[in-house]
Amino acid sequence: MSEVLSETPDELHANLLETADYWLSLGLVLGVRDSERAQRLLEVIEQHEAERGELERDAGGLLNEVMP
């Protein structure tokens, strides 16, 4: 997200962060309520293994920051 924010005008940041927060919350609800289908959805979204690995690394980094 920091890359996106650095590449966009400051006046868009609030909208971008609100949108990211929404999708993150949606993903968390899906993961908790229906983890198997959430996993399949991730597989559809991230068809390429390299992109999937990057997503998993980013998720791990976030978890380490907020839940040490």
C-alpha positions as a printed Julia matrix, in Angstrom:
68×3 Matrix{Float64}:
   0.0     0.0     0.0
   2.88    2.35    0.72
   3.97    2.0    -2.9
   0.5     2.95   -4.11
   0.35    5.95   -1.79
   3.76    7.17   -2.92
   2.59    7.07   -6.54
  -0.72    8.91   -6.09
  -1.69   12.47   -5.21
  -2.18   13.17   -1.49
  -5.84   14.08   -1.98
  -6.59   10.48   -3.05
  -4.97    8.8    -0.05
  -8.03    8.86    2.21
 -10.17    7.19   -0.47
  -7.5     4.61   -1.25
  -7.04    3.73    2.42
 -10.79    3.47    2.96
 -11.09    1.16   -0.04
  -8.18   -0.99    1.12
  -9.71   -1.19    4.61
 -13.02   -2.34    3.15
 -11.45   -5.11    1.07
  -9.22   -6.21    3.92
 -12.23   -6.44    6.23
 -14.18   -8.33    3.59
 -11.31  -10.78    3.14
 -11.04  -11.33    6.88
 -14.75  -12.1     7.16
 -14.56  -14.53    4.24
 -11.5   -16.2     5.71
 -13.12  -16.67    9.11
 -16.57  -17.73    7.95
 -15.67  -19.86    4.95
 -11.94  -20.53    4.84
 -12.07  -23.18    2.12
 -13.89  -20.93   -0.32
 -11.69  -17.98    0.68
  -8.64  -20.09   -0.19
 -10.13  -20.96   -3.57
 -10.9   -17.28   -4.17
  -7.27  -16.41   -3.52
  -6.23  -19.07   -6.0
  -8.47  -17.52   -8.65
  -7.21  -14.0    -7.9
  -3.54  -14.97   -7.87
  -3.11  -17.35  -10.8
   0.67  -17.0   -10.96
   2.76  -18.64   -8.24
   5.19  -15.7    -8.02
   2.35  -13.29   -7.31
   0.86  -15.71   -4.79
   4.18  -15.96   -2.98
   4.43  -12.18   -2.81
   0.93  -11.98   -1.35
   1.78  -14.6     1.26
   5.01  -12.77    2.22
   3.13   -9.47    2.54
   0.5   -11.14    4.72
   3.17  -12.67    6.93
   4.91   -9.32    7.29
   1.68   -7.62    8.28
   0.91  -10.27   10.87
   4.39   -9.95   12.34
   3.96   -6.18   12.66
   0.54   -6.17   14.3
   0.66   -9.44   16.23
   4.26  -10.05   17.37
